[in-house]
PDB file of C-alpha atoms in Angstrom:
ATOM      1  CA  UNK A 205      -4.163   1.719 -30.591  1.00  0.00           C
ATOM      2  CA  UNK A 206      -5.347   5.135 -32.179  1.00  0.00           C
ATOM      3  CA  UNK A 207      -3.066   4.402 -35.432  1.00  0.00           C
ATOM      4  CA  UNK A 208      -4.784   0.920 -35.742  1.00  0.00           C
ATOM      5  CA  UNK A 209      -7.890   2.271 -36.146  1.00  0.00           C
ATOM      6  CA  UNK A 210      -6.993   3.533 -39.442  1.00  0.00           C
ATOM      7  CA  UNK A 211      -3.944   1.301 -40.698  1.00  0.00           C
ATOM      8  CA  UNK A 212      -4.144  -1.385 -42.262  1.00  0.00           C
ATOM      9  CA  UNK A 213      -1.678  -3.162 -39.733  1.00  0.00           C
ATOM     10  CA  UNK A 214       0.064  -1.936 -37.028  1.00  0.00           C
ATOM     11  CA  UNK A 215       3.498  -3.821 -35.509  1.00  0.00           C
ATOM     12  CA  UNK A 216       4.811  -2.690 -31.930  1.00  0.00           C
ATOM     13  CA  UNK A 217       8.190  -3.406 -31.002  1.00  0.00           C
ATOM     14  CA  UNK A 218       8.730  -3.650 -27.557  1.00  0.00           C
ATOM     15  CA  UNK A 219      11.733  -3.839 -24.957  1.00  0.00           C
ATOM     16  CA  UNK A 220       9.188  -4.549 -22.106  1.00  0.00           C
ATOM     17  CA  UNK A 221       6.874  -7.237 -23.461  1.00  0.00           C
ATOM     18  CA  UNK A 222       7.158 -11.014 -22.447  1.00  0.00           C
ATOM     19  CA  UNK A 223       7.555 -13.910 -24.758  1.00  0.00           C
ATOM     20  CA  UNK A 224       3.577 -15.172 -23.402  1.00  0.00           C
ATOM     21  CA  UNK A 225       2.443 -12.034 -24.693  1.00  0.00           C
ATOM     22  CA  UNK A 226       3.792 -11.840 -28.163  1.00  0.00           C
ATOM     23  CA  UNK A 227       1.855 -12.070 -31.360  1.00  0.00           C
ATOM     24  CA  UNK A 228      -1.478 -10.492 -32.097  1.00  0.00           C
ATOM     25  CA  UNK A 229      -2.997  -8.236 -29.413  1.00  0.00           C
ATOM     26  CA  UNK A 230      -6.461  -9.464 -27.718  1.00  0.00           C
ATOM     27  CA  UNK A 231      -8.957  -7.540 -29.200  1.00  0.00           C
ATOM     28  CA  UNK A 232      -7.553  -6.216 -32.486  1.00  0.00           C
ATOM     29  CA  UNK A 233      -6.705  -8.128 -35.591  1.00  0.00           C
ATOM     30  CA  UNK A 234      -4.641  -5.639 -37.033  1.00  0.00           C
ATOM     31  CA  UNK A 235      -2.595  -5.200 -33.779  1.00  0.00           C
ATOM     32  CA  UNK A 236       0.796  -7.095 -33.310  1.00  0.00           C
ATOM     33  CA  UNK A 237       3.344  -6.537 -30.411  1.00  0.00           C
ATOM     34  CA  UNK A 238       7.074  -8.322 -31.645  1.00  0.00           C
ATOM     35  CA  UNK A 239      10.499  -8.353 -29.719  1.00  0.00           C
ATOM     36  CA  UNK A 240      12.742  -5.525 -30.324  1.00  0.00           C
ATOM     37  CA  UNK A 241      13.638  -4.625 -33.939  1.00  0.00           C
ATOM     38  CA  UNK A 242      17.675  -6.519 -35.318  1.00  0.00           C
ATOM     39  CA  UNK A 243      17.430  -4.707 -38.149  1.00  0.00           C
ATOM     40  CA  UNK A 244      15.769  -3.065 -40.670  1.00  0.00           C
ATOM     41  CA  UNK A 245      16.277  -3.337 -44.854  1.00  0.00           C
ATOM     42  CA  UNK A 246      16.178  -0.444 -47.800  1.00  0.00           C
ATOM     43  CA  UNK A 247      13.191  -2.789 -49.520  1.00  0.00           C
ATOM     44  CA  UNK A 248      11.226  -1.561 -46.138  1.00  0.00           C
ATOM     45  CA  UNK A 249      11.518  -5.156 -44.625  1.00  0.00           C
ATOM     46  CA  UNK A 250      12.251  -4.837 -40.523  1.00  0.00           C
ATOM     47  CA  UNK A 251      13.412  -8.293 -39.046  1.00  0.00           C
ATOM     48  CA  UNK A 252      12.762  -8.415 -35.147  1.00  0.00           C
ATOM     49  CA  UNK A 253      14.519 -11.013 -32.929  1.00  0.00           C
ATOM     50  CA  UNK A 254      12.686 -13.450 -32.967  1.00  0.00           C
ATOM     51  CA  UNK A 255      13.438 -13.845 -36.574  1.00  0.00           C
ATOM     52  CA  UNK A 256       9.844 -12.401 -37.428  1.00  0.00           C
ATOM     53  CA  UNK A 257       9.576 -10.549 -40.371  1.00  0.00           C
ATOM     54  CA  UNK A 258       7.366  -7.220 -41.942  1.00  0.00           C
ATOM     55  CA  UNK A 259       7.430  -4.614 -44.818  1.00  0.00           C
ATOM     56  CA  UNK A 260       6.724  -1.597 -43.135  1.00  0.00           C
ATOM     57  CA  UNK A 261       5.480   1.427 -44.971  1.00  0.00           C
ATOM     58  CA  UNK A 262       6.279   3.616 -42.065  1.00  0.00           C
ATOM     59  CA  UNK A 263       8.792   2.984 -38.588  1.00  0.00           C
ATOM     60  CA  UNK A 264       6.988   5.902 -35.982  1.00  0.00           C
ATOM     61  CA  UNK A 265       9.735   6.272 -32.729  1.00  0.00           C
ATOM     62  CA  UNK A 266       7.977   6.614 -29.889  1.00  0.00           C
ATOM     63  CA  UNK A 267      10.513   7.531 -27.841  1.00  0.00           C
ATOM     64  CA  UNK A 268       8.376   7.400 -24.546  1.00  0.00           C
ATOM     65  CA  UNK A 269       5.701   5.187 -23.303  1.00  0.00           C
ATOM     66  CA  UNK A 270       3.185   7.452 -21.063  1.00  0.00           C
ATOM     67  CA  UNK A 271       2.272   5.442 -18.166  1.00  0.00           C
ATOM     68  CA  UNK A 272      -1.269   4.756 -19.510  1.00  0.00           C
ATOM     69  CA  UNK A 273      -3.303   2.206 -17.905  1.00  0.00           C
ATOM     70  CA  UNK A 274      -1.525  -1.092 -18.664  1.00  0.00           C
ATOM     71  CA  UNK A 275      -2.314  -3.703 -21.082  1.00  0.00           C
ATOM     72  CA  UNK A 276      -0.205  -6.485 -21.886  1.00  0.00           C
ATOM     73  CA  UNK A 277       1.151  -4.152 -24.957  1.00  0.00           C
ATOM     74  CA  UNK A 278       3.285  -1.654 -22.878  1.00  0.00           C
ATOM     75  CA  UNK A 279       4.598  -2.746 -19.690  1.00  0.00           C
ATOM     76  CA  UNK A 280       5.660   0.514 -18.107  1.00  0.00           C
ATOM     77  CA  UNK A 281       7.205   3.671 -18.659  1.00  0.00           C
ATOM     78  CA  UNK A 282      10.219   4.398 -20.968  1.00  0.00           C
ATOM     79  CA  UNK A 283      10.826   8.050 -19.734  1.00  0.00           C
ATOM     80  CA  UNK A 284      14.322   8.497 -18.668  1.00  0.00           C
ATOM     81  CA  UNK A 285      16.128  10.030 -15.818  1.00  0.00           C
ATOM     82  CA  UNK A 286      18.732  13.005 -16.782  1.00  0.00           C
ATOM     83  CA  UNK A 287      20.290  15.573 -14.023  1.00  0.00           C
ATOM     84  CA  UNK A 288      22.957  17.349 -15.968  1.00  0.00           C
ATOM     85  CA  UNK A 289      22.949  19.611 -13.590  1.00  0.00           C
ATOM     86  CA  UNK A 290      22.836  17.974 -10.031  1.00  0.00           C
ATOM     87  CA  UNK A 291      26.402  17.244  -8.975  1.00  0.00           C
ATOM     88  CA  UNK A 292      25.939  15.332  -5.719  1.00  0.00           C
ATOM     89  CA  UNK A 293      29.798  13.903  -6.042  1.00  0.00           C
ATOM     90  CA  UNK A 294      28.688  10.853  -6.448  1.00  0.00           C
ATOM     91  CA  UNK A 295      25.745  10.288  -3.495  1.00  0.00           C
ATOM     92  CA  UNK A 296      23.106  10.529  -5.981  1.00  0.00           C
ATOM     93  CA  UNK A 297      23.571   8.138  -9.332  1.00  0.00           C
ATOM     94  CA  UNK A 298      21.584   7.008 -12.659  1.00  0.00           C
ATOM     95  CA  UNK A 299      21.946   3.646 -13.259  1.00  0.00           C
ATOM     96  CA  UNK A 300      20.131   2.164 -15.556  1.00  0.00           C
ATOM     97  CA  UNK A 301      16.854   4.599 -15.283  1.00  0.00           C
ATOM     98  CA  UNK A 302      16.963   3.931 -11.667  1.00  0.00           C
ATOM     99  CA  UNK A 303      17.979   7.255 -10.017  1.00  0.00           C
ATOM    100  CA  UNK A 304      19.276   6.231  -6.291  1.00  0.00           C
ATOM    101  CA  UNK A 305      19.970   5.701  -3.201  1.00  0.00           C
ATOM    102  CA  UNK A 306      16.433   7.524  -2.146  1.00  0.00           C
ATOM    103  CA  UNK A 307      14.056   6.644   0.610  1.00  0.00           C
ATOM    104  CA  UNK A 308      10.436   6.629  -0.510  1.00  0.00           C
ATOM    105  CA  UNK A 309      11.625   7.276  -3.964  1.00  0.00           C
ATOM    106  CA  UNK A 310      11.971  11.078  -2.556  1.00  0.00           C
ATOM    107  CA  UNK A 311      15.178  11.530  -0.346  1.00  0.00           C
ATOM    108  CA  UNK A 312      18.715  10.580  -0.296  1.00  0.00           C
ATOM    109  CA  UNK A 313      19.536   9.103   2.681  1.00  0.00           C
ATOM    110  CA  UNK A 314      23.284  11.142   2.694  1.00  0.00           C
ATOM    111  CA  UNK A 315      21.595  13.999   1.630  1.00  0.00           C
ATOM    112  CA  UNK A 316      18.237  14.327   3.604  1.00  0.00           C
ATOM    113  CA  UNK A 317      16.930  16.472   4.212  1.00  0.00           C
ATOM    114  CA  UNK A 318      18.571  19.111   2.139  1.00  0.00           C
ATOM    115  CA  UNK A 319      18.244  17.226  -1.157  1.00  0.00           C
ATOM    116  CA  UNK A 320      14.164  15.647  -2.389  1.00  0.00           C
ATOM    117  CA  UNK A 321      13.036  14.331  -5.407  1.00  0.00           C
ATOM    118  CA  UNK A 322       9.367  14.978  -6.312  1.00  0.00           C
ATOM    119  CA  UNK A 323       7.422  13.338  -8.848  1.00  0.00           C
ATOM    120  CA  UNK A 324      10.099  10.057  -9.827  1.00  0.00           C
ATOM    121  CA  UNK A 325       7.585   7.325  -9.049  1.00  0.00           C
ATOM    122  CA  UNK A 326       6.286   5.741 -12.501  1.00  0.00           C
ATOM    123  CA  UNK A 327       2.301   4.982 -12.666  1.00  0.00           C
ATOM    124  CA  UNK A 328       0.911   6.979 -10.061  1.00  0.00           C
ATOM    125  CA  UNK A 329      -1.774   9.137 -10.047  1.00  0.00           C
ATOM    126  CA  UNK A 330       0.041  12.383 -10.919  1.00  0.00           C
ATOM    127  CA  UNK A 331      -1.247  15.668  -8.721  1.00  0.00           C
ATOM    128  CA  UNK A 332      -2.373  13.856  -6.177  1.00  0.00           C
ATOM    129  CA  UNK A 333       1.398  12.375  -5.765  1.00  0.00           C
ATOM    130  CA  UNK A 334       2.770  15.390  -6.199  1.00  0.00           C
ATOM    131  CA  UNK A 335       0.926  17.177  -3.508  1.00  0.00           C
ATOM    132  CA  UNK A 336       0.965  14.596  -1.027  1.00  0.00           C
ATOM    133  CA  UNK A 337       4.754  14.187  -1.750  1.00  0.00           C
ATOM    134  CA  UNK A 338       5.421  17.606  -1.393  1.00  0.00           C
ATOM    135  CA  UNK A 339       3.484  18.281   1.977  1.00  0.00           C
ATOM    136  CA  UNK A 340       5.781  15.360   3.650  1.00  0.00           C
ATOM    137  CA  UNK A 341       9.082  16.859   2.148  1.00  0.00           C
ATOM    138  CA  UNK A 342       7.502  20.227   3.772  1.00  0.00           C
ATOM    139  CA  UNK A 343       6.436  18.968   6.650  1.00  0.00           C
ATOM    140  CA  UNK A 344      10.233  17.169   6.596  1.00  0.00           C
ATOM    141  CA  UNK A 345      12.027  20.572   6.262  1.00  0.00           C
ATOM    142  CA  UNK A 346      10.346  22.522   8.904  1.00  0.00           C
ATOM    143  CA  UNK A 347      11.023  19.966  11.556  1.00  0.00           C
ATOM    144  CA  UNK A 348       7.075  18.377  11.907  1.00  0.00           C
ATOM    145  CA  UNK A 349       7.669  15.097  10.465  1.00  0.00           C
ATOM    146  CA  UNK A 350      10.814  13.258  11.487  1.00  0.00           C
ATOM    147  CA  UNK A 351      12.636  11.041   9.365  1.00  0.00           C
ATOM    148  CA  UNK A 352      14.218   7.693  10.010  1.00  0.00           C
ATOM    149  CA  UNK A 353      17.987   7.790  10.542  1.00  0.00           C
ATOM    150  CA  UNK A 354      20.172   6.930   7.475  1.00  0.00           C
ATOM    151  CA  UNK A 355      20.917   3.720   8.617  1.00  0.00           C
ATOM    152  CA  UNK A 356      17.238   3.117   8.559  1.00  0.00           C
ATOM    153  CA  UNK A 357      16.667   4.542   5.115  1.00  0.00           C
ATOM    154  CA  UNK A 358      19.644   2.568   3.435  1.00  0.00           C
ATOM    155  CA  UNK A 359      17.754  -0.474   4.988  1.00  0.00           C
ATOM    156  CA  UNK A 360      14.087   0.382   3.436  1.00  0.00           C
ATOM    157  CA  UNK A 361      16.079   1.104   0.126  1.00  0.00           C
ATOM    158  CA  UNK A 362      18.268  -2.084   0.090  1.00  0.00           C
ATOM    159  CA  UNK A 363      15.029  -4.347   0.932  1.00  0.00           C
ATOM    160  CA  UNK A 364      12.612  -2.500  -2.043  1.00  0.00           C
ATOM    161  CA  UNK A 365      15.803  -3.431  -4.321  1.00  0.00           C
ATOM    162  CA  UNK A 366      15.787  -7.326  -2.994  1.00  0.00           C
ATOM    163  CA  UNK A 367      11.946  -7.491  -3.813  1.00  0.00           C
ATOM    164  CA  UNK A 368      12.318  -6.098  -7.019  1.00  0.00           C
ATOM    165  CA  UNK A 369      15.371  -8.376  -8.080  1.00  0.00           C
ATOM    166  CA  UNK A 370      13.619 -11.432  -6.454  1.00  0.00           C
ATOM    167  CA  UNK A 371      10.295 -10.781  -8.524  1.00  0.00           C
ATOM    168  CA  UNK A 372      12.663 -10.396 -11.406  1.00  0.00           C
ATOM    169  CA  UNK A 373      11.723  -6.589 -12.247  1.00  0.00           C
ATOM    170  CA  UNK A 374      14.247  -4.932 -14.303  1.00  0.00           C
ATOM    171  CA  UNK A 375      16.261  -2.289 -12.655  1.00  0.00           C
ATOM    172  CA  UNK A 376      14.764   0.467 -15.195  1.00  0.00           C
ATOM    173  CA  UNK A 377      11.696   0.001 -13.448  1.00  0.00           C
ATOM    174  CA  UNK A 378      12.493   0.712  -9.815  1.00  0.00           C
ATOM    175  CA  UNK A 379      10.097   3.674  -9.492  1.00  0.00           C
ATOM    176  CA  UNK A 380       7.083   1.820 -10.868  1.00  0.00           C
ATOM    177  CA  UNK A 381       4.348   2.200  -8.325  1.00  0.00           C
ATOM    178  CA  UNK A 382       2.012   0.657 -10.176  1.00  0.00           C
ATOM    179  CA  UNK A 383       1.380  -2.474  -8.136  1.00  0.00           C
ATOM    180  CA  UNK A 384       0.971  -0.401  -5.144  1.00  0.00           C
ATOM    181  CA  UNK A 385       0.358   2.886  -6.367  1.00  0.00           C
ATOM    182  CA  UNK A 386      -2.645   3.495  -3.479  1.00  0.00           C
ATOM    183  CA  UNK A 387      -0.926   2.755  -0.392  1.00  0.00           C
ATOM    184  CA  UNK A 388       2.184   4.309  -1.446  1.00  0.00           C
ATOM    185  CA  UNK A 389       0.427   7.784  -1.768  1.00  0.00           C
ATOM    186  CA  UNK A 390      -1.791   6.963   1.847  1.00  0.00           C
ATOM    187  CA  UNK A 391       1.592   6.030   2.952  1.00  0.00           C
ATOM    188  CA  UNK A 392       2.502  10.045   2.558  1.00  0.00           C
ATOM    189  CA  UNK A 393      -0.612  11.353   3.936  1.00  0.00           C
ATOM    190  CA  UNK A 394      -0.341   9.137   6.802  1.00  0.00           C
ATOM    191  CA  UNK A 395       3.102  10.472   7.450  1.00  0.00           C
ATOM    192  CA  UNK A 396       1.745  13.875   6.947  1.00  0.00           C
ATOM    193  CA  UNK A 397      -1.393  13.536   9.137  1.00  0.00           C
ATOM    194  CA  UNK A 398      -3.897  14.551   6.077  1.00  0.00           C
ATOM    195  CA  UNK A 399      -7.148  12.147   4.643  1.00  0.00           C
ATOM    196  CA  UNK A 400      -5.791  10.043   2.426  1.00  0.00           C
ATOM    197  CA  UNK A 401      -7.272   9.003  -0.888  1.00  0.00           C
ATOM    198  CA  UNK A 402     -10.974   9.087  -0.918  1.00  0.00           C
ATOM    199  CA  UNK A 403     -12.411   5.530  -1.579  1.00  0.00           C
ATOM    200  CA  UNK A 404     -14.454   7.073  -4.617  1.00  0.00           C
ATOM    201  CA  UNK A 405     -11.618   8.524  -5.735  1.00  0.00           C
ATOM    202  CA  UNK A 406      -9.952   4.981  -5.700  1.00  0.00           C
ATOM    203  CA  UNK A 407     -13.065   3.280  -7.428  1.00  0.00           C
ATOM    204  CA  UNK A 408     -13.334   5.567 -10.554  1.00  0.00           C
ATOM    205  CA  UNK A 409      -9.577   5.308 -11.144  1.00  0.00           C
ATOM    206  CA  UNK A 410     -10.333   1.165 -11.216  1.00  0.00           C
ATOM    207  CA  UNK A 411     -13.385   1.719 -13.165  1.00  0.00           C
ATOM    208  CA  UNK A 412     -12.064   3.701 -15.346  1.00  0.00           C
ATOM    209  CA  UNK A 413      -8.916   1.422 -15.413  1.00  0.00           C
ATOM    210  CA  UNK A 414     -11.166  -1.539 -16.029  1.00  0.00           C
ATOM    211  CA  UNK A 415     -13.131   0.641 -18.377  1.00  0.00           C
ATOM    212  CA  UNK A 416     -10.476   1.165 -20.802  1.00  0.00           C
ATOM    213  CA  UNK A 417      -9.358  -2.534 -21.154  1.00  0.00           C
ATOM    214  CA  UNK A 418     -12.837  -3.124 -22.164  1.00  0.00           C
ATOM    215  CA  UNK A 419     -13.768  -0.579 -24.503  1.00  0.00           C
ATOM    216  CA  UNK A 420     -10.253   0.732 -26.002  1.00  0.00           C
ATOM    217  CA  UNK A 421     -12.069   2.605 -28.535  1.00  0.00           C
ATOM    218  CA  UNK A 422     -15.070   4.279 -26.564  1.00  0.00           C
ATOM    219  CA  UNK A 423     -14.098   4.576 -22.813  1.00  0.00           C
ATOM    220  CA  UNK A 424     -14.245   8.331 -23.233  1.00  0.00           C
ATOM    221  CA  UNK A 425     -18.185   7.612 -23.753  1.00  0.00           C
ATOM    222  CA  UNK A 426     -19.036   4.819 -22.445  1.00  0.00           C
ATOM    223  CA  UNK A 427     -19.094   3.577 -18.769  1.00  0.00           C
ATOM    224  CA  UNK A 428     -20.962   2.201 -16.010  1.00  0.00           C
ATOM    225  CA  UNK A 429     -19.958   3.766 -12.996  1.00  0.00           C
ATOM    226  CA  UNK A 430     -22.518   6.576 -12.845  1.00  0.00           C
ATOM    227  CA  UNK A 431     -23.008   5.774  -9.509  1.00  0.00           C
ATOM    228  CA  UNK A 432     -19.050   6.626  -8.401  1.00  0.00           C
ATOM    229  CA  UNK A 433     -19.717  10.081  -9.899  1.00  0.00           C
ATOM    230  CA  UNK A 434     -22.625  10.604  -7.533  1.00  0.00           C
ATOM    231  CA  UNK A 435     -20.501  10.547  -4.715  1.00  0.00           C
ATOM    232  CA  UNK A 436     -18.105  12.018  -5.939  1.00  0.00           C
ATOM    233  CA  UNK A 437     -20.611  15.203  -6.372  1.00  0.00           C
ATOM    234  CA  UNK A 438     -21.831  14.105  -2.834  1.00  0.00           C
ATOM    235  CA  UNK A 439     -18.588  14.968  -1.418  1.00  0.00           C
ATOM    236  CA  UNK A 440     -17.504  18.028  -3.338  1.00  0.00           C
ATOM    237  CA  UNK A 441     -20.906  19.177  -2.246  1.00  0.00           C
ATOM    238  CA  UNK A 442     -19.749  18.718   1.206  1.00  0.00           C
ATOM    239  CA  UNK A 443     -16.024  19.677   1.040  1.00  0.00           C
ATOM    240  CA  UNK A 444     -18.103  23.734  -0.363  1.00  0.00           C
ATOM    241  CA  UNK A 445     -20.569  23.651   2.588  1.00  0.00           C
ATOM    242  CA  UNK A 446     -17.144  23.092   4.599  1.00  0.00           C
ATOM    243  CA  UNK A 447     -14.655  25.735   3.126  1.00  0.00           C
ATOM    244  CA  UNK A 448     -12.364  24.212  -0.049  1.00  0.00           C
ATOM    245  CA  UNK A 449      -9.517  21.713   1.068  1.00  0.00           C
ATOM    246  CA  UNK A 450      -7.686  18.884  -0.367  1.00  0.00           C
ATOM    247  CA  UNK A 451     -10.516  16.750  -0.963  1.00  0.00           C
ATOM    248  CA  UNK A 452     -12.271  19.405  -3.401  1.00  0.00           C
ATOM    249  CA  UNK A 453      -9.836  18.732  -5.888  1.00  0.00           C
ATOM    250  CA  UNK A 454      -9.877  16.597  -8.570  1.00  0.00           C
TER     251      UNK A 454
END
């Protein structure tokens, strides 16, 4: 979106995109998304496949996709999974970007709880993940928090892999959160016995989410949710008359 702003056309191939989305991107008229590129010429012609055709003056790899908020231009994350040097004989496997058998995205069933993932899922909100995650793999370790059996965890694992194959989500994507990012991160603090997110918390990331869709240019400085940051200062305010804790950081 940033190189659009000062090319004269800009053409994104993508391995994510759906055929309904193809073609020029709302908002822009400089902005295309295509299929993935067949093949590309010496005369600087690149042929997608779809048969579409451009002369390119320049072909920029992006060679990962952050997990920004999503438009219909980039449809998750292209990051990929690489443990060179976890040797798990086997328990533990990459398949396709999908890094698995793991319960809650965090623990191998086998394995747990000797062996945790942190930060896999795709699309959440990042620190506050992290931390939550971490407290219920600590809270896991020293005996507080009891996990399921393995039996139990297989079963969890084997029914998030039916949902994703019956709503026809690629297997690269089986650690996108996105579409429940919220209530998989309350699911942790619940498990660990801590708040979970703050509602304001939740509203400014939608806001902002929303935000961005609308202004793509200016959301930086421009917004409407003035009143979200009030509470926000409203509870900081109280989390410093109470002693810092979780909730005091942002």
């Amino acid at each position: 979106m940033d190189i659009a702003q000062v090319a004269k056309e800009v053409h994104i191939a993508s391995r994510s995109a759906k055929v309904g989305v193809l073609g020029n991107v709302s908002g822009y008229d400089n902005l295309k998304l295509h299929p993935m590129i067949e093949s590309v010429h010496k005369d600087g012609s690149v042929i997608f496949n779809d048969g579409s055709v451009v002369l390119a003056d320049v072909i920029l790899h992006c060679t990962w996709y952050a997990p920004i908020y999503l438009t219909p231009i980039l449809q998750g994350s292209q990051c990929k999974y690489h443990f060179p040097f976890l040797d798990t004989n086997g328990i533990v496997t990459v398949e396709d970007n999908c890094v698995g058998p793991l319960y809650k995205h965090t623990f191998p069933p086998a394995l747990a709880p000797w062996l945790s993932f942190v930060g896999l899922p795709l699309m959440g909100i990042g620190f506050i993940l992290y931390e939550f995650q971490s407290k219920w793999i600590a809270g896991v370790l020293s005996g507080r928090i009891g996990l399921p059996s393995e039996e139990e965890m297989m079963r969890d694992i084997e029914a998030l892999y039916l949902l994703l194959e019956a709503s026809g989500t690629p297997k690269r994507y089986t650690h996108g959160i996105g579409h429940c990012r919220m209530e998989y991160m309350d699911w942790f603090a619940g498990e660990c016995g801590i708040p979970g997110i703050e509602e304001w918390r939740k509203e400014i990331y939608y806001a902002t989410k929303k935000n961005y869709i609308v202004r793509p240019h200016a959301f930086r400085d421009e917004w409407e949710d003035e009143d979200l940051a009030l509470k926000a200062h409203e509870d900081f305010t109280k989390c410093r008359s109470n002693g810092v804790d979780r909730t005091c950081i942002s």
